[in-house]
């Protein structure tokens, strides 16, 4: 993985990823995959389109992820699972 691409979800980030964070990661990904830091003029359109598509896919991924033990706030109507109390041994 490209070292300059950072994890874009808590707890790695103290906040939700911004559009700027997502676009920067997408740009780094496309640069790594294409092997070009900056594309030639004849490749600019396809390069920019790839960055847009990766950024969009990343935004969808982050929006849809459910992280266990993360900073998710339970829905107010959620019911906590009931843990049975230990029973004394029958004699």
CSV table of C-alpha atoms in Angstrom, one decimal:
chain,number,residue,atom,x,y,z
A,1,UNK,CA,0.0,0.0,0.0
A,2,UNK,CA,1.2,3.5,-0.7
A,3,UNK,CA,2.6,4.9,2.5
A,4,UNK,CA,1.1,8.3,2.1
A,5,UNK,CA,-2.4,7.0,2.0
A,6,UNK,CA,-3.8,7.2,5.5
A,7,UNK,CA,-6.7,5.3,7.2
A,8,UNK,CA,-9.7,7.6,6.8
A,9,UNK,CA,-12.0,6.4,9.6
A,10,UNK,CA,-11.9,6.8,13.4
A,11,UNK,CA,-10.0,6.0,15.5
A,12,UNK,CA,-7.2,6.6,13.0
A,13,UNK,CA,-8.7,10.1,12.3
A,14,UNK,CA,-10.2,12.0,15.3
A,15,UNK,CA,-13.1,13.1,13.0
A,16,UNK,CA,-14.9,11.9,9.9
A,17,UNK,CA,-12.9,12.1,6.7
A,18,UNK,CA,-13.5,15.3,4.8
A,19,UNK,CA,-14.0,15.5,1.0
A,20,UNK,CA,-10.4,16.9,0.9
A,21,UNK,CA,-9.1,13.9,2.9
A,22,UNK,CA,-10.9,11.5,0.5
A,23,UNK,CA,-9.7,13.2,-2.6
A,24,UNK,CA,-6.1,13.3,-1.4
A,25,UNK,CA,-6.1,9.6,-0.8
A,26,UNK,CA,-7.7,8.9,-4.2
A,27,UNK,CA,-5.1,11.0,-5.9
A,28,UNK,CA,-2.3,9.1,-4.1
A,29,UNK,CA,-3.9,5.8,-5.1
A,30,UNK,CA,-4.2,6.7,-8.8
A,31,UNK,CA,-0.6,8.0,-8.8
A,32,UNK,CA,0.6,4.7,-7.3
A,33,UNK,CA,-1.4,2.5,-9.7
A,34,UNK,CA,-0.6,4.6,-12.8
A,35,UNK,CA,3.0,5.2,-12.0
A,36,UNK,CA,2.6,8.9,-12.8
A,37,UNK,CA,2.9,11.7,-10.3
A,38,UNK,CA,1.4,14.0,-12.9
A,39,UNK,CA,0.0,12.7,-16.2
A,40,UNK,CA,0.9,14.0,-19.6
A,41,UNK,CA,-1.6,16.3,-21.2
A,42,UNK,CA,-3.0,13.5,-23.3
A,43,UNK,CA,-3.7,11.4,-20.2
A,44,UNK,CA,-5.0,14.2,-18.0
A,45,UNK,CA,-8.7,13.5,-18.6
A,46,UNK,CA,-8.5,9.8,-17.9
A,47,UNK,CA,-6.3,10.4,-14.8
A,48,UNK,CA,-8.7,13.0,-13.4
A,49,UNK,CA,-11.7,10.7,-14.1
A,50,UNK,CA,-10.0,7.9,-12.2
A,51,UNK,CA,-9.3,10.1,-9.2
A,52,UNK,CA,-13.0,11.2,-9.2
A,53,UNK,CA,-14.2,7.5,-9.4
A,54,UNK,CA,-11.9,6.4,-6.6
A,55,UNK,CA,-12.9,9.3,-4.4
A,56,UNK,CA,-16.6,8.5,-5.0
A,57,UNK,CA,-16.1,4.8,-4.2
A,58,UNK,CA,-14.1,5.7,-1.1
A,59,UNK,CA,-16.8,8.1,0.2
A,60,UNK,CA,-19.4,5.3,-0.3
A,61,UNK,CA,-17.3,2.8,1.5
A,62,UNK,CA,-16.7,5.1,4.5
A,63,UNK,CA,-20.4,6.0,4.7
A,64,UNK,CA,-21.5,2.3,4.6
A,65,UNK,CA,-18.9,0.8,7.0
A,66,UNK,CA,-20.0,-0.5,10.4
A,67,UNK,CA,-17.1,-0.7,12.8
A,68,UNK,CA,-17.4,-2.9,15.9
A,69,UNK,CA,-16.3,-1.1,19.1
A,70,UNK,CA,-15.9,2.1,17.1
A,71,UNK,CA,-17.3,5.5,17.8
A,72,UNK,CA,-20.7,4.5,16.5
A,73,UNK,CA,-23.6,5.8,18.5
A,74,UNK,CA,-26.3,3.2,19.1
A,75,UNK,CA,-29.8,4.0,17.9
A,76,UNK,CA,-31.9,5.3,20.8
A,77,UNK,CA,-34.5,2.6,20.2
A,78,UNK,CA,-31.8,-0.2,20.2
A,79,UNK,CA,-32.3,-2.8,22.8
A,80,UNK,CA,-29.3,-4.1,24.7
A,81,UNK,CA,-28.9,-7.8,24.7
A,82,UNK,CA,-29.9,-9.5,27.9
A,83,UNK,CA,-27.1,-11.3,29.7
A,84,UNK,CA,-28.5,-14.1,32.0
A,85,UNK,CA,-27.5,-13.8,35.6
A,86,UNK,CA,-25.5,-16.7,37.0
A,87,UNK,CA,-27.6,-19.3,38.7
A,88,UNK,CA,-26.4,-20.8,42.0
A,89,UNK,CA,-25.5,-24.5,41.8
A,90,UNK,CA,-28.4,-26.8,42.8
A,91,UNK,CA,-27.5,-29.0,45.7
